[in-house]
Amino acid sequence: MAAIQRVGVIGAGQMGNGIAQVFAQGGRHVVMIDVNDAALKRGMETVQKSLGKLVEKGKLQPPQMGNALSLIAPGTDYAALKDRQLIIEAATENLDLKRKIFEQVKVVAADDAIIATNTSSISITTLAAGVKNPARFIGMHFMNPVPLMQLVEVIRGLDTDDGTFNAVMETAAALGKTPVACNDSPGFVSNRVLLPMINEAIFALHEGVASAEAIDQIMKLGMNHPIGPLALADLIGLDTCLSILEVLHRDLGDSKYRPCPLLRKYVAAGHLGRKTKRGFYKYE
Ligand code: NAD
């Protein structure tokens, strides 16, 4: 298939706007869809801020910033996805919601479009069952923050064909990312390994083993991690962390993935981390 130039991103949250940014920086034309103008405005403001920081650091020239911004078309109408060669779903981590989104995509997407999901944990094969052509469906799992992180975890579903897999591997590499393939299994590799560590840090806090600051400092200084597990949970979003743990717990059937009650409590209170300015820490 011809190199991918026209991309659609569904969801303008922290992952969606980051994915839109890297494709636009790579010269691709991006349609970014969300449910309302407020979400799109927040998404575009985040892209502007992120590009602005790259200009400040001398990593990007001001005209390149302007060019990248002009390549992103935000909107709420899924019909704008009709000519996209690659559509990446990056909406909230919830199976029912994603299924509904793929129902809408089915109506508008071109027959040969590649449909990808940025899900953190949900089965690619299960999501593929809801699209027109499961052979053209794949997991394209970017890391947070997308403009800075090198990895893209690429996950084939049961029916993903070689053409789709190769096109996605090539596209990620063309953006300057490093794609790494893995099989479809709950949480793939990244979150199957990461989330139990985060959950254990939350249990340590819950049981009064140490303060949040001390837990993070011990893991940073002792394990050479760039960020502590509780600060990382705040960055990922506590709702997303809980959803991933629920998928691991249910689909792997092992009690070791049981989400910490304190995590459930924070999510119930609406303290979701950086995106709501309060999680294990407070943010201005
Ligand atoms: P977020 O809460 O920041 O953003 C989700 C966005 O999806 C919101 O703007 C919301 O309005 C939008 N949305 C909801 N329903 C929609 C619909 N029907 N159509 C279009 N948009 C809709 O979440 P996020 O952190 O960006 O996560 C998005 C996806 O990326 C999830 O599947 C998550 O698991 C995955 N992911 C997250 C991280 C992370 O660190 N946060 C990392 C990798 C992957």
Short mmCIF file of C-alpha atoms and ligand atoms in Angstrom, two decimals:
data_model
loop_
_atom_site.label_atom_id
_atom_site.label_comp_id
_atom_site.label_asym_id
_atom_site.label_seq_id
_atom_site.Cartn_x
_atom_site.Cartn_y
_atom_site.Cartn_z
CA MET A 1 0.00 0.00 0.00
CA ALA A 2 1.14 3.58 -0.71
CA ALA A 3 2.84 5.32 2.23
CA ILE A 4 0.30 6.52 4.75
CA GLN A 5 -0.39 10.26 4.36
CA ARG A 6 -3.99 10.67 5.61
CA VAL A 7 -4.59 9.70 9.20
CA GLY A 8 -7.62 9.82 11.50
CA VAL A 9 -7.33 9.89 15.29
CA ILE A 10 -10.40 9.22 17.45
CA GLY A 11 -10.11 10.86 20.88
CA ALA A 12 -8.36 14.18 21.57
CA GLY A 13 -7.30 13.31 25.14
CA GLN A 14 -3.72 13.03 26.27
CA MET A 15 -2.94 10.09 23.95
CA GLY A 16 -5.06 11.18 20.97
CA ASN A 17 -3.64 14.69 20.81
CA GLY A 18 -0.09 13.32 21.21
CA ILE A 19 -0.63 10.84 18.37
CA ALA A 20 -2.09 13.61 16.18
CA GLN A 21 0.95 15.77 16.97
CA VAL A 22 3.58 13.19 15.98
CA PHE A 23 1.82 12.39 12.70
CA ALA A 24 1.50 16.12 11.91
CA GLN A 25 5.17 16.69 12.79
CA GLY A 26 5.89 13.88 10.35
CA GLY A 27 4.03 15.81 7.62
CA ARG A 28 0.86 13.68 7.63
CA HIS A 29 -2.58 15.22 7.38
CA VAL A 30 -4.60 14.36 10.51
CA VAL A 31 -8.32 14.46 11.25
CA MET A 32 -8.81 14.41 15.05
CA ILE A 33 -12.27 13.46 16.33
CA ASP A 34 -13.78 13.87 19.79
CA VAL A 35 -17.29 14.12 21.21
CA ASN A 36 -17.44 17.88 21.68
CA ASP A 37 -15.68 21.15 20.89
CA ALA A 38 -14.41 21.58 24.46
CA ALA A 39 -12.45 18.29 24.28
CA LEU A 40 -11.07 19.25 20.85
CA LYS A 41 -10.07 22.70 22.08
CA ARG A 42 -8.21 21.18 25.06
CA GLY A 43 -6.52 18.72 22.71
CA MET A 44 -5.39 21.44 20.27
CA GLU A 45 -4.13 23.61 23.16
CA THR A 46 -2.04 20.70 24.44
CA VAL A 47 -0.53 20.17 20.97
CA GLN A 48 0.25 23.90 20.73
CA LYS A 49 1.92 23.87 24.16
CA SER A 50 3.90 20.73 23.39
CA LEU A 51 5.14 22.07 20.02
CA GLY A 52 5.94 25.41 21.71
CA LYS A 53 8.21 23.61 24.19
CA LEU A 54 10.05 21.89 21.32
CA VAL A 55 10.60 25.32 19.71
CA GLU A 56 11.89 26.73 23.03
CA LYS A 57 14.37 23.87 23.26
CA GLY A 58 15.53 24.52 19.67
CA LYS A 59 14.31 21.08 18.54
CA LEU A 60 11.77 22.58 16.13
CA GLN A 61 11.73 25.76 14.02
CA PRO A 62 8.69 28.11 14.39
CA PRO A 63 7.57 27.52 10.75
CA GLN A 64 7.61 23.75 11.40
CA MET A 65 5.37 24.33 14.40
CA GLY A 66 2.93 26.34 12.27
CA ASN A 67 3.00 23.68 9.59
CA ALA A 68 2.28 20.86 12.07
CA LEU A 69 -0.65 22.78 13.59
CA SER A 70 -2.11 23.47 10.14
CA LEU A 71 -2.05 19.73 9.37
CA ILE A 72 -4.45 18.82 12.22
CA ALA A 73 -8.16 19.23 11.47
CA PRO A 74 -10.25 18.82 14.66
CA GLY A 75 -13.93 17.89 14.41
CA THR A 76 -16.83 15.95 15.89
CA ASP A 77 -18.17 14.36 12.69
CA TYR A 78 -16.98 10.80 11.99
CA ALA A 79 -17.76 11.37 8.27
CA ALA A 80 -14.42 13.23 8.06
CA LEU A 81 -12.72 9.81 8.41
CA LYS A 82 -13.98 8.57 5.05
CA ASP A 83 -10.76 9.14 3.06
CA ARG A 84 -8.32 8.13 5.83
CA GLN A 85 -5.74 5.42 5.08
CA LEU A 86 -5.10 4.80 8.78
CA ILE A 87 -7.58 5.42 11.62
CA ILE A 88 -6.28 5.15 15.19
CA GLU A 89 -8.81 4.88 18.00
CA ALA A 90 -7.51 6.53 21.21
CA ALA A 91 -10.70 7.10 23.20
CA THR A 92 -11.39 6.21 26.85
CA GLU A 93 -10.30 2.69 27.95
CA ASN A 94 -13.71 0.99 27.96
CA LEU A 95 -14.72 -2.00 25.84
CA ASP A 96 -18.37 -0.99 25.30
CA LEU A 97 -17.40 2.55 24.32
CA LYS A 98 -14.75 1.30 21.88
CA ARG A 99 -17.25 -1.16 20.36
CA LYS A 100 -19.67 1.71 19.73
CA ILE A 101 -16.90 3.76 18.16
CA PHE A 102 -15.98 0.93 15.76
CA GLU A 103 -19.67 0.63 14.81
CA GLN A 104 -19.49 4.28 13.70
CA VAL A 105 -16.15 3.74 11.96
CA LYS A 106 -17.64 0.79 10.04
CA VAL A 107 -20.15 3.12 8.41
CA VAL A 108 -17.67 5.70 7.17
CA ALA A 109 -14.21 4.13 6.72
CA ALA A 110 -12.84 3.13 3.30
CA ASP A 111 -12.81 -0.67 2.72
CA ASP A 112 -9.01 -0.80 2.60
CA ALA A 113 -8.35 1.57 5.55
CA ILE A 114 -6.20 0.20 8.35
CA ILE A 115 -8.05 0.50 11.65
CA ALA A 116 -5.82 0.59 14.72
CA THR A 117 -6.48 0.91 18.43
CA ASN A 118 -4.26 2.50 21.05
CA THR A 119 -5.91 0.43 23.81
CA SER A 120 -3.70 -0.29 26.82
CA SER A 121 -5.10 -3.71 27.58
CA ILE A 122 -8.25 -4.74 25.71
CA SER A 123 -8.00 -7.75 23.39
CA ILE A 124 -7.20 -6.74 19.80
CA THR A 125 -8.98 -9.85 18.50
CA THR A 126 -12.15 -8.94 20.44
CA LEU A 127 -12.13 -5.37 19.07
CA ALA A 128 -11.35 -6.67 15.55
CA ALA A 129 -14.58 -8.68 15.60
CA GLY A 130 -16.46 -5.36 15.45
CA VAL A 131 -14.89 -3.95 12.27
CA LYS A 132 -15.66 -4.55 8.60
CA ASN A 133 -12.37 -6.27 7.83
CA PRO A 134 -10.53 -7.84 10.83
CA ALA A 135 -7.51 -8.53 8.59
CA ARG A 136 -6.97 -4.74 8.44
CA PHE A 137 -7.23 -4.27 12.23
CA ILE A 138 -4.24 -3.97 14.60
CA GLY A 139 -3.03 -2.63 17.96
CA MET A 140 -0.78 0.42 17.71
CA HIS A 141 0.07 1.21 21.32
CA PHE A 142 1.87 4.53 21.76
CA MET A 143 3.41 5.50 25.11
CA ASN A 144 2.69 8.60 27.18
CA PRO A 145 3.79 11.35 26.48
CA VAL A 146 3.60 10.37 22.81
CA PRO A 147 5.89 13.10 21.38
CA LEU A 148 8.72 12.10 23.74
CA MET A 149 8.46 8.32 24.06
CA GLN A 150 10.28 6.05 21.63
CA LEU A 151 8.23 2.87 21.81
CA VAL A 152 5.20 1.79 19.81
CA GLU A 153 4.00 -1.68 20.87
CA VAL A 154 2.45 -3.30 17.77
CA ILE A 155 -0.07 -6.06 18.43
CA ARG A 156 -1.56 -8.36 15.82
CA GLY A 157 -5.05 -9.76 16.34
CA LEU A 158 -5.84 -13.33 15.31
CA ASP A 159 -6.73 -12.27 11.75
CA THR A 160 -4.40 -9.29 11.18
CA ASP A 161 -2.73 -9.76 7.77
CA ASP A 162 0.96 -9.24 6.95
CA GLY A 163 0.27 -6.17 4.78
CA THR A 164 -1.39 -4.39 7.71
CA PHE A 165 1.34 -5.41 10.16
CA ASN A 166 4.14 -4.30 7.82
CA ALA A 167 2.44 -0.98 6.98
CA VAL A 168 2.04 -0.14 10.68
CA MET A 169 5.63 -1.15 11.54
CA GLU A 170 6.91 1.01 8.64
CA THR A 171 4.68 3.95 9.56
CA ALA A 172 5.83 3.96 13.20
CA ALA A 173 9.48 3.81 12.09
CA ALA A 174 8.92 6.64 9.59
CA LEU A 175 7.72 8.82 12.50
CA GLY A 176 11.06 8.21 14.24
CA LYS A 177 9.56 5.73 16.71
CA THR A 178 10.75 2.20 17.46
CA PRO A 179 7.97 -0.33 16.86
CA VAL A 180 8.20 -3.62 18.76
CA ALA A 181 5.82 -6.47 17.99
CA CYS A 182 4.12 -8.66 20.55
CA ASN A 183 1.18 -11.06 20.68
CA ASP A 184 -2.38 -10.30 21.66
CA SER A 185 -2.66 -11.02 25.38
CA PRO A 186 -4.24 -8.93 28.18
CA GLY A 187 -2.10 -5.82 28.82
CA PHE A 188 0.31 -6.99 26.07
CA VAL A 189 3.86 -6.75 27.50
CA SER A 190 4.07 -3.12 28.63
CA ASN A 191 1.06 -2.98 30.93
CA ARG A 192 1.21 -6.60 32.08
CA VAL A 193 4.58 -5.77 33.63
CA LEU A 194 4.02 -2.10 34.56
CA LEU A 195 0.57 -2.15 36.16
CA PRO A 196 1.27 -4.80 38.84
CA MET A 197 4.17 -2.60 39.98
CA ILE A 198 1.96 0.49 40.13
CA ASN A 199 -0.79 -1.49 41.91
CA GLU A 200 1.73 -2.76 44.48
CA ALA A 201 2.92 0.81 45.12
CA ILE A 202 -0.72 1.80 45.75
CA PHE A 203 -1.10 -1.15 48.16
CA ALA A 204 2.07 0.02 49.99
CA LEU A 205 0.51 3.49 50.34
CA HIS A 206 -2.85 1.97 51.38
CA GLU A 207 -1.19 -0.14 54.10
CA GLY A 208 0.85 2.79 55.43
CA VAL A 209 4.22 1.29 54.47
CA ALA A 210 5.42 4.78 53.46
CA SER A 211 4.15 8.14 52.19
CA ALA A 212 3.50 8.66 48.48
CA GLU A 213 6.62 10.83 48.25
CA ALA A 214 8.77 8.22 49.99
CA ILE A 215 7.47 5.35 47.80
CA ASP A 216 8.26 7.31 44.66
CA GLN A 217 11.66 8.43 45.90
CA ILE A 218 12.65 4.88 46.85
CA MET A 219 11.73 3.59 43.40
CA LYS A 220 13.45 6.50 41.62
CA LEU A 221 16.70 6.44 43.56
CA GLY A 222 16.80 2.73 44.26
CA MET A 223 15.73 1.34 40.89
CA ASN A 224 16.87 4.21 38.70
CA HIS A 225 13.33 4.80 37.43
CA PRO A 226 12.90 8.28 35.90
CA ILE A 227 9.54 8.73 37.65
CA GLY A 228 8.02 7.05 40.73
CA PRO A 229 5.11 4.59 40.28
CA LEU A 230 2.51 6.83 41.97
CA ALA A 231 3.51 9.90 39.92
CA LEU A 232 3.39 7.66 36.84
CA ALA A 233 -0.11 6.46 37.77
CA ASP A 234 -1.17 10.13 37.99
CA LEU A 235 0.33 10.72 34.55
CA ILE A 236 -1.37 7.70 32.97
CA GLY A 237 -4.73 8.55 34.61
CA LEU A 238 -6.09 6.57 37.58
CA ASP A 239 -9.24 5.63 35.64
CA THR A 240 -7.07 4.14 32.89
CA CYS A 241 -4.92 2.29 35.49
CA LEU A 242 -8.05 0.80 37.07
CA SER A 243 -9.48 -0.25 33.70
CA ILE A 244 -6.21 -1.98 32.75
CA LEU A 245 -6.01 -3.83 36.09
CA GLU A 246 -9.63 -4.95 35.72
CA VAL A 247 -8.83 -6.40 32.28
CA LEU A 248 -5.70 -8.17 33.62
CA HIS A 249 -7.63 -9.50 36.65
CA ARG A 250 -10.62 -10.72 34.64
CA ASP A 251 -8.88 -12.03 31.52
CA LEU A 252 -5.84 -13.67 33.16
CA GLY A 253 -7.98 -14.92 36.05
CA ASP A 254 -5.25 -14.47 38.65
CA SER A 255 -5.92 -12.70 41.97
CA LYS A 256 -2.46 -11.11 41.86
CA TYR A 257 -3.92 -8.48 39.49
CA ARG A 258 -6.70 -7.44 41.95
CA PRO A 259 -6.92 -3.61 41.85
CA CYS A 260 -6.07 -1.96 45.18
CA PRO A 261 -9.22 -0.64 46.97
CA LEU A 262 -7.49 2.73 47.38
CA LEU A 263 -7.25 3.04 43.58
CA ARG A 264 -10.98 2.33 43.30
CA LYS A 265 -11.65 4.97 45.94
CA TYR A 266 -9.67 7.66 44.11
CA VAL A 267 -11.43 6.88 40.84
CA ALA A 268 -14.85 6.92 42.55
CA ALA A 269 -14.00 10.35 43.98
CA GLY A 270 -13.08 11.65 40.51
CA HIS A 271 -9.42 12.10 41.46
CA LEU A 272 -7.98 10.77 38.21
CA GLY A 273 -4.44 12.20 38.37
CA ARG A 274 -2.97 15.02 36.33
CA LYS A 275 -5.99 15.33 34.05
CA THR A 276 -8.22 16.35 36.98
CA LYS A 277 -5.34 18.08 38.80
CA ARG A 278 -5.59 15.64 41.70
CA GLY A 279 -4.52 12.03 42.17
CA PHE A 280 -1.87 10.78 44.56
CA TYR A 281 -0.46 14.32 44.22
CA LYS A 282 -2.04 17.73 43.62
CA TYR A 283 -1.23 19.70 40.46
CA GLU A 284 -1.58 23.41 39.77
P1 NAD B 1 -8.20 10.61 28.12
O1 NAD B 1 -9.18 10.43 29.21
O2 NAD B 1 -7.10 11.62 28.28
O3 NAD B 1 -8.92 10.92 26.73
C1 NAD B 1 -9.95 10.13 26.19
C2 NAD B 1 -10.68 10.98 25.16
O4 NAD B 1 -11.60 10.15 24.45
C3 NAD B 1 -11.48 12.13 25.80
O5 NAD B 1 -11.11 13.37 25.19
C4 NAD B 1 -12.92 11.75 25.47
O6 NAD B 1 -13.79 12.86 25.28
C5 NAD B 1 -12.73 10.97 24.17
N1 NAD B 1 -13.89 10.16 23.79
C6 NAD B 1 -14.76 9.49 24.60
N2 NAD B 1 -15.72 8.93 23.85
C7 NAD B 1 -15.47 9.23 22.55
C8 NAD B 1 -16.12 8.95 21.32
N3 NAD B 1 -17.24 8.23 21.27
N4 NAD B 1 -15.59 9.46 20.16
C9 NAD B 1 -14.47 10.20 20.20
N5 NAD B 1 -13.81 10.49 21.34
C10 NAD B 1 -14.30 10.02 22.50
O7 NAD B 1 -7.55 9.13 27.90
P2 NAD B 1 -6.12 8.78 27.30
O8 NAD B 1 -5.14 8.67 28.41
O9 NAD B 1 -5.83 9.65 26.12
O10 NAD B 1 -6.38 7.28 26.81
C11 NAD B 1 -6.94 6.99 25.53
C12 NAD B 1 -6.61 5.56 25.15
O11 NAD B 1 -5.19 5.39 25.10
C13 NAD B 1 -7.14 4.51 26.14
O12 NAD B 1 -7.51 3.35 25.43
C14 NAD B 1 -5.91 4.24 27.01
O13 NAD B 1 -5.94 2.99 27.63
C15 NAD B 1 -4.81 4.33 25.98
N6 NAD B 1 -3.46 4.63 26.49
C16 NAD B 1 -3.30 5.48 27.54
C17 NAD B 1 -2.02 5.76 28.02
C18 NAD B 1 -1.82 6.71 29.16
O14 NAD B 1 -0.70 6.78 29.71
N7 NAD B 1 -2.81 7.49 29.55
C19 NAD B 1 -0.90 5.18 27.40
C20 NAD B 1 -1.10 4.33 26.31
C21 NAD B 1 -2.38 4.05 25.87
#
